[in-house]
CSV table of N, CA and C in Angstrom, one decimal:
chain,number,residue,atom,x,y,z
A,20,UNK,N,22.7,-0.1,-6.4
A,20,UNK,CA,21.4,-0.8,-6.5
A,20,UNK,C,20.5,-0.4,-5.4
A,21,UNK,N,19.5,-0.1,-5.8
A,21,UNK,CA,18.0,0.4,-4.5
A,21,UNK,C,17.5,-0.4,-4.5
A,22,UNK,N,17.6,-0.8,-2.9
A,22,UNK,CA,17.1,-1.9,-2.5
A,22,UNK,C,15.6,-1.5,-2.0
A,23,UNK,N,14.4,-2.5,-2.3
A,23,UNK,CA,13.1,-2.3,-2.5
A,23,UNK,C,12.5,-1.3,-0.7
A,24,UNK,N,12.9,-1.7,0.8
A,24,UNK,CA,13.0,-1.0,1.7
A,24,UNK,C,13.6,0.9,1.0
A,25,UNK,N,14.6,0.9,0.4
A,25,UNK,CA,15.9,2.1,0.3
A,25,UNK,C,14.6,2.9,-0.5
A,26,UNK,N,13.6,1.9,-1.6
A,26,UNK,CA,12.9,2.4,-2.6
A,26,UNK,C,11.7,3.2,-1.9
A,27,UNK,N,11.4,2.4,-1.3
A,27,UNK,CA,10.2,3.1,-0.7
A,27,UNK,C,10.2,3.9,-0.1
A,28,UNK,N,11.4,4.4,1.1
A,28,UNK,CA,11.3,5.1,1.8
A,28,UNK,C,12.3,6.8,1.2
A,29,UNK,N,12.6,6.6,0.3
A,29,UNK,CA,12.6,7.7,-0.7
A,29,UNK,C,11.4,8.5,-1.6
A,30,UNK,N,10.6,7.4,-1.9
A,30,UNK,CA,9.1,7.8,-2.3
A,30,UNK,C,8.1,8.2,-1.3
A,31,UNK,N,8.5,7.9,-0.4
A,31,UNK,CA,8.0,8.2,0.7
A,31,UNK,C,8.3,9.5,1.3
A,32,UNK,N,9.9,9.8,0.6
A,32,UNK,CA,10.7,11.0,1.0
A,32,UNK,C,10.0,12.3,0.2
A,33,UNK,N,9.9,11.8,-1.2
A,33,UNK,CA,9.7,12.5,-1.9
A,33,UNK,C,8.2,12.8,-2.2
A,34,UNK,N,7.4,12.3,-1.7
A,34,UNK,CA,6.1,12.3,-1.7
A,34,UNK,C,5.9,13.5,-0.9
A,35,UNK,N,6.8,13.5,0.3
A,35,UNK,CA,6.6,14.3,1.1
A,35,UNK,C,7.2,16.0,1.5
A,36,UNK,N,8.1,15.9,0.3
A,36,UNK,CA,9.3,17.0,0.1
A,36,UNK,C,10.1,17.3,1.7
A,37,UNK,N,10.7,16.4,2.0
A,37,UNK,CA,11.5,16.4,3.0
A,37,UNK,C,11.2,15.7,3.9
A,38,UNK,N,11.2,16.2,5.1
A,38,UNK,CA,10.6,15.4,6.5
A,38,UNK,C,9.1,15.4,6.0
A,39,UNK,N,8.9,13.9,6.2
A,39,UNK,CA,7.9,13.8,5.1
A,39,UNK,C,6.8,13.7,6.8
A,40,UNK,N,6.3,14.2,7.0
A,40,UNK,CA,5.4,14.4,8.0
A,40,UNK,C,4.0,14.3,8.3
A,41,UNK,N,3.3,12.8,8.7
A,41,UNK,CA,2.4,12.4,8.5
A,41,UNK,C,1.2,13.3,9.4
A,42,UNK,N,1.6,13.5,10.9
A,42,UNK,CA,0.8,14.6,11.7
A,42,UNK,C,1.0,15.5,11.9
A,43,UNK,N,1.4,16.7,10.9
A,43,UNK,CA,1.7,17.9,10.8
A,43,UNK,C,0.8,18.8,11.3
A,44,UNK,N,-0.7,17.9,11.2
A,44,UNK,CA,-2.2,19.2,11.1
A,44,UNK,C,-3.0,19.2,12.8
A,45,UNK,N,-1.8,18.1,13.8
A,45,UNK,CA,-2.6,17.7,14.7
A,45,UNK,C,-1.4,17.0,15.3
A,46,UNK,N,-0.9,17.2,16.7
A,46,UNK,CA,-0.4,16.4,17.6
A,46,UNK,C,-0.4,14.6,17.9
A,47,UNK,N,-0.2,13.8,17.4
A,47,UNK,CA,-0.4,12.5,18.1
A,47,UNK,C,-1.3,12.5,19.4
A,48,UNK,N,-2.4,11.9,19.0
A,48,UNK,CA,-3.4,11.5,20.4
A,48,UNK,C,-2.6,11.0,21.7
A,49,UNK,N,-1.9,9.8,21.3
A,49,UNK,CA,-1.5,9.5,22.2
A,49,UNK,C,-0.1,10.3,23.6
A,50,UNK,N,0.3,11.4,22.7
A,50,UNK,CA,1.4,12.5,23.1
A,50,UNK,C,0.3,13.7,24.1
A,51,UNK,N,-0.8,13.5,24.0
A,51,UNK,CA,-1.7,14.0,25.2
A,51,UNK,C,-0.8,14.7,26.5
A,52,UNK,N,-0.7,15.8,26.4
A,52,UNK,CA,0.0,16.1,28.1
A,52,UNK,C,-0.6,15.2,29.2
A,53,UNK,N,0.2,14.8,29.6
A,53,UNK,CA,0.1,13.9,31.1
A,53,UNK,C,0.6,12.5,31.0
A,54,UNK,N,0.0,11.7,29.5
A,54,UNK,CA,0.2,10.8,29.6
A,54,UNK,C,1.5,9.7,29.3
A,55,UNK,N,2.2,10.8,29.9
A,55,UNK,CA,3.5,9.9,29.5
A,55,UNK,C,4.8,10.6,30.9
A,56,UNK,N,5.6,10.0,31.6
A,56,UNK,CA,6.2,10.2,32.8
A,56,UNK,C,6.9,11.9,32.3
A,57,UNK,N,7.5,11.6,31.3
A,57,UNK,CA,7.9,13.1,30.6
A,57,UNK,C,6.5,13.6,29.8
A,58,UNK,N,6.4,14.8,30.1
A,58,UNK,CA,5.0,15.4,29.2
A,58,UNK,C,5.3,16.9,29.3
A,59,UNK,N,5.2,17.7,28.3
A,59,UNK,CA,5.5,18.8,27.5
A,59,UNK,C,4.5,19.4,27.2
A,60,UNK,N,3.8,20.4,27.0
A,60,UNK,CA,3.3,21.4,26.1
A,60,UNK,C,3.7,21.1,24.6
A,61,UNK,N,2.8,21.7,23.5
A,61,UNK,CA,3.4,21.5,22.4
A,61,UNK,C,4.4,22.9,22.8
A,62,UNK,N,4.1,24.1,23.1
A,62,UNK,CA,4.8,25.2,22.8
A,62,UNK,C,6.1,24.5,23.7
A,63,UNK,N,6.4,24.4,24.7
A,63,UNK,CA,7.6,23.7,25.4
A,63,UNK,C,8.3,22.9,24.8
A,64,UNK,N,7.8,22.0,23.6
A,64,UNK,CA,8.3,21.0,23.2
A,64,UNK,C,9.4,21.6,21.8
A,65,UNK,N,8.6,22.6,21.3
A,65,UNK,CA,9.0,23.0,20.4
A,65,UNK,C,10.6,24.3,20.6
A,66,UNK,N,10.4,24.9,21.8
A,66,UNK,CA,11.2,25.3,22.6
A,66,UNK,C,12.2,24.5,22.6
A,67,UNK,N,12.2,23.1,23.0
A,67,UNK,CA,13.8,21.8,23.8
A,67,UNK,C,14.2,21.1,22.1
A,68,UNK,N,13.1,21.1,21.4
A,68,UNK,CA,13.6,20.4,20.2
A,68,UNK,C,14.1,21.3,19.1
A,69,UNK,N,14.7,20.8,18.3
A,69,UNK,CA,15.2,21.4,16.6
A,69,UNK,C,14.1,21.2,16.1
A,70,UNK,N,13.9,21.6,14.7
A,70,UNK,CA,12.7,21.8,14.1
A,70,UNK,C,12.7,20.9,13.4
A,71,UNK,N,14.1,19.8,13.0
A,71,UNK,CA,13.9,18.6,12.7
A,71,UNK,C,13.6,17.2,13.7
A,72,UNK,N,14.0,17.7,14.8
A,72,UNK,CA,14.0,16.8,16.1
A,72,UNK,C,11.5,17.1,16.1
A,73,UNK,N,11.3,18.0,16.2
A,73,UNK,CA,9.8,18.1,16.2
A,73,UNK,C,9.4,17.5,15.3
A,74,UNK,N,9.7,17.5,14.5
A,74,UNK,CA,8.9,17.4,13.1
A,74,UNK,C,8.8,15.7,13.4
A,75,UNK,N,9.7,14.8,13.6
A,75,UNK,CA,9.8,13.9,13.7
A,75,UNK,C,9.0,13.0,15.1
A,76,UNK,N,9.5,14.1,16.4
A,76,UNK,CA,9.2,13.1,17.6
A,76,UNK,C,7.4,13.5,17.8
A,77,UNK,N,7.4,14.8,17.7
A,77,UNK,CA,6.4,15.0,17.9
A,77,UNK,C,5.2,14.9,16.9
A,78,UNK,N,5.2,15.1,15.5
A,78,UNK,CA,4.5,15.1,14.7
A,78,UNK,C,4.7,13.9,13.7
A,79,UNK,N,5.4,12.9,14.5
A,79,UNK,CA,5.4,11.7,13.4
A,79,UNK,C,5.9,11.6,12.0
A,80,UNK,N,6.9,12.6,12.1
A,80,UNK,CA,7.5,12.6,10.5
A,80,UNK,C,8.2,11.5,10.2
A,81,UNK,N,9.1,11.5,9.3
A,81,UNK,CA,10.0,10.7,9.0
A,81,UNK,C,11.4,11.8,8.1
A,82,UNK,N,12.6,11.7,8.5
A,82,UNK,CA,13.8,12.3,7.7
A,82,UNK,C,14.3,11.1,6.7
A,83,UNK,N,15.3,12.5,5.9
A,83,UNK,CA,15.4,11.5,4.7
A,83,UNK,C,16.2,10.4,4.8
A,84,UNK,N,15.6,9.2,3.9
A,84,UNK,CA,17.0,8.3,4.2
A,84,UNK,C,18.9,8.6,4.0
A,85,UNK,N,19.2,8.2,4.6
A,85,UNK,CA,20.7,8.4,4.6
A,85,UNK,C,21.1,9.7,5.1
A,86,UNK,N,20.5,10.7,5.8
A,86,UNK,CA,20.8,11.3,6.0
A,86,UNK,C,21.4,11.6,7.7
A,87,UNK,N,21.1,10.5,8.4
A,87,UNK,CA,21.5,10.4,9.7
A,87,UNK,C,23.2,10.3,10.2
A,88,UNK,N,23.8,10.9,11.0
A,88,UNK,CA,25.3,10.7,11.0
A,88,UNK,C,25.0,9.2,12.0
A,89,UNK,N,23.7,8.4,13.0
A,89,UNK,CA,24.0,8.1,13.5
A,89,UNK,C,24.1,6.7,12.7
A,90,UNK,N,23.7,6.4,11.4
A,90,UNK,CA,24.1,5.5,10.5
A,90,UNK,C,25.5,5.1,10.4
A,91,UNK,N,26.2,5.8,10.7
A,91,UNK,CA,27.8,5.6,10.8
A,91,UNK,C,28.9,5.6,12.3
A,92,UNK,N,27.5,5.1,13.2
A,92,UNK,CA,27.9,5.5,14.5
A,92,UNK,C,28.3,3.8,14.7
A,93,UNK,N,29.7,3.6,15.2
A,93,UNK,CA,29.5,2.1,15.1
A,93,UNK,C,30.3,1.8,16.7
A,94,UNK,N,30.6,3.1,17.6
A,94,UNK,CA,31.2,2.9,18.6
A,94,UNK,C,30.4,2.4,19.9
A,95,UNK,N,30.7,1.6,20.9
A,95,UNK,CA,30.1,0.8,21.8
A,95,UNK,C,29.2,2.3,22.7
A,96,UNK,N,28.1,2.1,23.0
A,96,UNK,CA,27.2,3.0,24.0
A,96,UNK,C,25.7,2.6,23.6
A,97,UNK,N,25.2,4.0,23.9
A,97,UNK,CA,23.6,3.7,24.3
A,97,UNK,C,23.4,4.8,23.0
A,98,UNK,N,21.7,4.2,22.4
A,98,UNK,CA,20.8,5.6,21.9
A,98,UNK,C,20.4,5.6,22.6
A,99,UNK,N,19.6,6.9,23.2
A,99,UNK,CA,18.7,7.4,23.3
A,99,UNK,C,18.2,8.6,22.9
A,100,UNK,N,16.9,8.5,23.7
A,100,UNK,CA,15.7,9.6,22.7
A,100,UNK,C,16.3,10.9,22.9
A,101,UNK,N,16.0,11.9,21.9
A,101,UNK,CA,16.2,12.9,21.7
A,101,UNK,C,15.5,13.9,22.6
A,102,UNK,N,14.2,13.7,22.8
A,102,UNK,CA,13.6,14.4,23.5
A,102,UNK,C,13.5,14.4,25.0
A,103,UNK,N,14.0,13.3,25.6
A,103,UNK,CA,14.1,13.1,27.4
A,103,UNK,C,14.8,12.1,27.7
A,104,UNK,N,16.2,12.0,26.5
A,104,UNK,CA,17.5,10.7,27.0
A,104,UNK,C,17.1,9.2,28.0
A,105,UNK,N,15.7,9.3,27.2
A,105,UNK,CA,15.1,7.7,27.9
A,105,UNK,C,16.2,6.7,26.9
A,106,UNK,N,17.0,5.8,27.8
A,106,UNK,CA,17.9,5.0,27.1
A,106,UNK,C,17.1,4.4,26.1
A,107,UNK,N,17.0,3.9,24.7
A,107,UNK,CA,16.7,3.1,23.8
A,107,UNK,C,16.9,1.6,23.6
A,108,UNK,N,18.2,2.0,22.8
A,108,UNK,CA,18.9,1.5,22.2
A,108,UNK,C,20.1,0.8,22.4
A,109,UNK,N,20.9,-0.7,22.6
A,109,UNK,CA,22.5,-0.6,23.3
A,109,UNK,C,22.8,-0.7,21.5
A,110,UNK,N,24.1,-0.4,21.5
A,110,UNK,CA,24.7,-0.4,19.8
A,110,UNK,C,25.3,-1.9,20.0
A,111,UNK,N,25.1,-2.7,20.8
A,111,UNK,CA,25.7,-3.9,20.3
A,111,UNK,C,24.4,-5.0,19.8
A,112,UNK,N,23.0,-4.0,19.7
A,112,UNK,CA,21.7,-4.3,18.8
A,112,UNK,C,21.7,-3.9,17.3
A,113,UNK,N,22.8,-3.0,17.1
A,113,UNK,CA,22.6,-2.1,15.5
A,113,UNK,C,23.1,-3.1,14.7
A,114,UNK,N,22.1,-2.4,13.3
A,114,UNK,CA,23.0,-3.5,12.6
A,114,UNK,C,22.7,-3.0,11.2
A,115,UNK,N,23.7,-2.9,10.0
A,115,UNK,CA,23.0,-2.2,9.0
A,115,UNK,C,22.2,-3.2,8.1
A,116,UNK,N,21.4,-2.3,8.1
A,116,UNK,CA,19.5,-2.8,6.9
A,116,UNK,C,19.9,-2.5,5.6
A,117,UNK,N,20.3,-1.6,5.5
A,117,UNK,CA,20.1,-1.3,3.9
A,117,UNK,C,19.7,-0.2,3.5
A,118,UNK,N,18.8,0.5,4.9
A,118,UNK,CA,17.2,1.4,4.7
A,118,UNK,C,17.7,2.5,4.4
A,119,UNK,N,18.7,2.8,4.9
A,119,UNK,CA,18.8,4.5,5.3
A,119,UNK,C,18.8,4.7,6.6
A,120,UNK,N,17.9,4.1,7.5
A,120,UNK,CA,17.9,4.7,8.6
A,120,UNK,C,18.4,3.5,9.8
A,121,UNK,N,18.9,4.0,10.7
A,121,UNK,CA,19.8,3.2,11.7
A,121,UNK,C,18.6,2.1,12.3
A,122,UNK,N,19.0,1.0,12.1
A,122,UNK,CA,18.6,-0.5,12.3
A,122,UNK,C,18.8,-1.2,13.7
A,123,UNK,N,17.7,-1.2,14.5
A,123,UNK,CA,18.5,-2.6,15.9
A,123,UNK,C,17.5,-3.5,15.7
A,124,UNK,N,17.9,-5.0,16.0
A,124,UNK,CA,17.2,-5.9,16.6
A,124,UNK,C,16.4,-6.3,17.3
A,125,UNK,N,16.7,-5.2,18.5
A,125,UNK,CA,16.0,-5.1,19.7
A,125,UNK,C,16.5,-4.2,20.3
A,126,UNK,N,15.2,-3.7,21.5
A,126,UNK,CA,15.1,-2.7,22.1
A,126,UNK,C,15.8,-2.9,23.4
A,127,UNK,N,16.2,-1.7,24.4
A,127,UNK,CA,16.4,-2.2,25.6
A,127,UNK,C,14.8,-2.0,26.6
A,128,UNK,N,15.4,-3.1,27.7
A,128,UNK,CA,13.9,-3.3,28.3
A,128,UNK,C,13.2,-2.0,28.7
A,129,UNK,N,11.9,-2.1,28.3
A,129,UNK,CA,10.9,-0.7,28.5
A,129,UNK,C,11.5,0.7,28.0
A,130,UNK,N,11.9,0.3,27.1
A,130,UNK,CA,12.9,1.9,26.5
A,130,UNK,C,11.8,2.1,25.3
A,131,UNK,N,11.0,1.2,24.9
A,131,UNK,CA,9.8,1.7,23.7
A,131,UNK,C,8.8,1.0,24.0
A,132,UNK,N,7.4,1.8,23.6
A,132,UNK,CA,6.3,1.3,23.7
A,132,UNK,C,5.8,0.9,21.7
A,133,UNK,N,5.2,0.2,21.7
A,133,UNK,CA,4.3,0.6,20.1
A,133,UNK,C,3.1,0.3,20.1
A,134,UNK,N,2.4,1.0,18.8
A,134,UNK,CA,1.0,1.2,18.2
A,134,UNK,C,1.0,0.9,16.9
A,135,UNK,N,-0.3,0.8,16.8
A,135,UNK,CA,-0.9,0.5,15.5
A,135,UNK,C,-0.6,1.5,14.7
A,136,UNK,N,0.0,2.0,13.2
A,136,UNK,CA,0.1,2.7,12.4
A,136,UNK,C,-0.8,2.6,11.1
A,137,UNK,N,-1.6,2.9,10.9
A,137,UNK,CA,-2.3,3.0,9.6
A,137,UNK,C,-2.4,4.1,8.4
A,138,UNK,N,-1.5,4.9,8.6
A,138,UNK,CA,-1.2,6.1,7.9
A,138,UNK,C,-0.8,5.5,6.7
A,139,UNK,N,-1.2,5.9,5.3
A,139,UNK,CA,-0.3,5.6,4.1
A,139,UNK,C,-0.9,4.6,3.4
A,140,UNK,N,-2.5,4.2,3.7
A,140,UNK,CA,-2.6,3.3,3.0
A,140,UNK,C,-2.1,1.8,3.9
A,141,UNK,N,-1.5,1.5,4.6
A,141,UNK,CA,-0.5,0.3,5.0
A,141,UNK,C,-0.8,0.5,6.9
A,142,UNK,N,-0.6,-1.1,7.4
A,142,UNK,CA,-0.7,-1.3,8.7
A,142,UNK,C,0.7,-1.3,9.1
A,143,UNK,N,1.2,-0.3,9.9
A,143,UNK,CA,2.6,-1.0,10.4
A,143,UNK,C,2.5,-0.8,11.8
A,144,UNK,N,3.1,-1.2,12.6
A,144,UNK,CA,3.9,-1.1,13.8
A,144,UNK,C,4.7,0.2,14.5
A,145,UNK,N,4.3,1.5,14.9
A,145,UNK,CA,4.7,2.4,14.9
A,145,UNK,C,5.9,2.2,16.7
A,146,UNK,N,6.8,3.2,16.9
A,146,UNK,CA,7.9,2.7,18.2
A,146,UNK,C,7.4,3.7,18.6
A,147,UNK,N,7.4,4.4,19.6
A,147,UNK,CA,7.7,6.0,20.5
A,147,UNK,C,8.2,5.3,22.1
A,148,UNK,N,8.8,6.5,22.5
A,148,UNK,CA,9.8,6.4,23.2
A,148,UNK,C,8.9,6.0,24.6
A,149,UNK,N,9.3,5.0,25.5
A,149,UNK,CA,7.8,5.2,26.2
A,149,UNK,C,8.2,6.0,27.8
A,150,UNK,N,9.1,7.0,27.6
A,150,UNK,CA,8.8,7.8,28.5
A,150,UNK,C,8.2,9.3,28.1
A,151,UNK,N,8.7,9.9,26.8
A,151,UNK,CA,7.6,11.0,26.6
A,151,UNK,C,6.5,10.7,25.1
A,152,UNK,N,6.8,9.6,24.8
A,152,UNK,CA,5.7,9.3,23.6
A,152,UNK,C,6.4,9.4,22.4
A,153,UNK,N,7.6,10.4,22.1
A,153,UNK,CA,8.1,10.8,20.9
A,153,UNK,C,8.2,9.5,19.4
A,154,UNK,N,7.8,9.8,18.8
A,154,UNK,CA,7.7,8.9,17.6
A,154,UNK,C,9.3,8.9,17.1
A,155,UNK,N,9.9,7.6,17.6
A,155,UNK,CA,10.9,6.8,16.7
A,155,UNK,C,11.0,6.6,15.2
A,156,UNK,N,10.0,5.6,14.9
A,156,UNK,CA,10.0,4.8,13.7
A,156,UNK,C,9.4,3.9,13.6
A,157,UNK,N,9.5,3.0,12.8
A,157,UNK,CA,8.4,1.7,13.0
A,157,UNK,C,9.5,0.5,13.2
A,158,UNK,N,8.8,-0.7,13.4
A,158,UNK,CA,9.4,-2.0,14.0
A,158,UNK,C,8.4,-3.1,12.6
A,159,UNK,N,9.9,-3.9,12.2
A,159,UNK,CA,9.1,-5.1,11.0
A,159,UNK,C,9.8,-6.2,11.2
A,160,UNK,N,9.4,-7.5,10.7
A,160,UNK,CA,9.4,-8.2,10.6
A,160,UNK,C,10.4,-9.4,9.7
A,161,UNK,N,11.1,-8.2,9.0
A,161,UNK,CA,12.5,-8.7,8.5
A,161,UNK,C,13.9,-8.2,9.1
A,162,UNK,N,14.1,-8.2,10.4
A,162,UNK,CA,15.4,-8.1,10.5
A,162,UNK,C,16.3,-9.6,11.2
A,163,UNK,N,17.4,-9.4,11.7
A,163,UNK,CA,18.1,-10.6,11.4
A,163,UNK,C,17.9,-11.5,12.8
A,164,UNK,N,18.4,-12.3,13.1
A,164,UNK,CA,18.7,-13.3,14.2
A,164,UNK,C,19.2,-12.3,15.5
A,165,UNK,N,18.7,-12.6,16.8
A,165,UNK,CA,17.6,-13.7,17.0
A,165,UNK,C,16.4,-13.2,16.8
A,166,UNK,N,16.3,-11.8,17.1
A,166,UNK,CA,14.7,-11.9,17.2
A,166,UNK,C,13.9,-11.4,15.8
A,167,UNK,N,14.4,-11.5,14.6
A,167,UNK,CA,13.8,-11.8,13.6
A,167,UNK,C,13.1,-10.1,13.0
A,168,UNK,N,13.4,-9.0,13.9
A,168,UNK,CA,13.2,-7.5,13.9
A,168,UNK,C,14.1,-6.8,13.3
A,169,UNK,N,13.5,-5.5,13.1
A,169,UNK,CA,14.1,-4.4,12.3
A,169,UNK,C,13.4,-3.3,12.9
A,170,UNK,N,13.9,-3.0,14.1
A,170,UNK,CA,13.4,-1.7,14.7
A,170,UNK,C,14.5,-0.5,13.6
A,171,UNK,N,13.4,0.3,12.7
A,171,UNK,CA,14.1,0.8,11.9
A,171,UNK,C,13.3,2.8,12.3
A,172,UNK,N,14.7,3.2,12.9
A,172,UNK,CA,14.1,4.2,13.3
A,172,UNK,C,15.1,5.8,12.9
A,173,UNK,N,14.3,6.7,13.3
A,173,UNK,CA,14.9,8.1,12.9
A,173,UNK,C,16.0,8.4,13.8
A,174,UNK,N,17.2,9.3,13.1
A,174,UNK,CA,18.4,8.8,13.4
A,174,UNK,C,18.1,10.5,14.6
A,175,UNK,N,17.3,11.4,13.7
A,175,UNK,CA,17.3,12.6,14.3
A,175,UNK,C,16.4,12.5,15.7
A,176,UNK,N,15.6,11.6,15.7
A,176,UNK,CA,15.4,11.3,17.0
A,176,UNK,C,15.6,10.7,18.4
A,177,UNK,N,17.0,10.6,17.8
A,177,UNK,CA,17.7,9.9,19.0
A,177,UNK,C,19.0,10.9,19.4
A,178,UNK,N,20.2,10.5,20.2
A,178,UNK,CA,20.9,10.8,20.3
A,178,UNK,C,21.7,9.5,20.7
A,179,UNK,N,23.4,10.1,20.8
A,179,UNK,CA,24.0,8.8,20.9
A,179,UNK,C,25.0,8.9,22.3
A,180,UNK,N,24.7,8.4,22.8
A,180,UNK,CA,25.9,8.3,24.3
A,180,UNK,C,26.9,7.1,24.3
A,181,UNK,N,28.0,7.6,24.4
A,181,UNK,CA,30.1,6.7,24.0
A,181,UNK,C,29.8,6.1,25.1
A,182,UNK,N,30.0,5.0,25.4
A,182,UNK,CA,30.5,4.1,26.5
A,182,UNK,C,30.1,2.7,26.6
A,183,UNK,N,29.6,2.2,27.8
A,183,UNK,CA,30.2,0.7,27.5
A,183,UNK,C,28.3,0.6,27.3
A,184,UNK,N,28.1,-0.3,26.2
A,184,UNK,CA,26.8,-0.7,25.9
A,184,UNK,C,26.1,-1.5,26.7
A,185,UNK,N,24.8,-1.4,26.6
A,185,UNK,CA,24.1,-2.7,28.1
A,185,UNK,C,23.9,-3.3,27.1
């Protein structure tokens, strides 16, 4: 059964034929060289990342649902970002959504900044990493106890480090 989150963000998938890629034509304003403690070139950036890891941190894409290995990561450690191993995420925040894409509750302290998203017709809550900017995913309003969140983010933008969780 496709659950109405699973639904959308397949249409979403497919709307887009793959990494469905909202700022493909233009860098994120906010990803500005300087303004962020890590800061890159686009040519540099594209250099340190995969061309799925870019597509996503830097140009705001989104990968397909279920395609992440980190959706099946269930062992005690940290995410973090893909692009400058700013810790994230502890995995004793994850939790499965339903979505496709790896789910926490909450963030660890100062490990994400967010913005306004208005791309797609719709207002959401966009995450990026807040030491180089890189675009996560977005943050909503239905996830579980306590803080009532669904930081629901790209699995290719992160990475995962084994050990004891904060």
């Amino acid at each position: 059964m496709m659950t109405r989150r699973l639904m959308l963000g397949a249409a979403a998938f497919a709307l887009g034929g793959g990494l469905l890629a909202r700022g493909r034509f233009a860098a994120p304003a906010r990803a500005a060289a300087g303004a962020f403690a890590v800061s890159y070139s686009d040519a540099e950036w594209k250099k340190r990342l995969t061309a799925d890891q870019y597509a996503v941190l830097r140009q705001e894409g989104t990968e397909t649902p279920g395609s992440s290995p980190l959706l099946d990561e269930h062992r005690a450690g940290i995410f973090a970002c893909a692009g400058c191993a700013q810790p994230l995420f502890s995995s004793k925040t994850k939790f499965e959504s339903g979505t496709g894409w790896p789910s926490f509750w909450q963030p660890l302290d100062a490990g994400v900044g967010t913005t306004v998203d208005t791309s797609f017709g719709m207002t959401r809550t966009e995450v990026h990493c807040s030491r180089c900017g890189g675009h996560l995913g977005h943050v909503f309003n239905d996830g579980p106890k306590p803080t009532g969140l669904r930081y629901c983010m790209n699995g290719v933008a992160m990475v995962f480090m084994p050990g004891a969780a904060a």
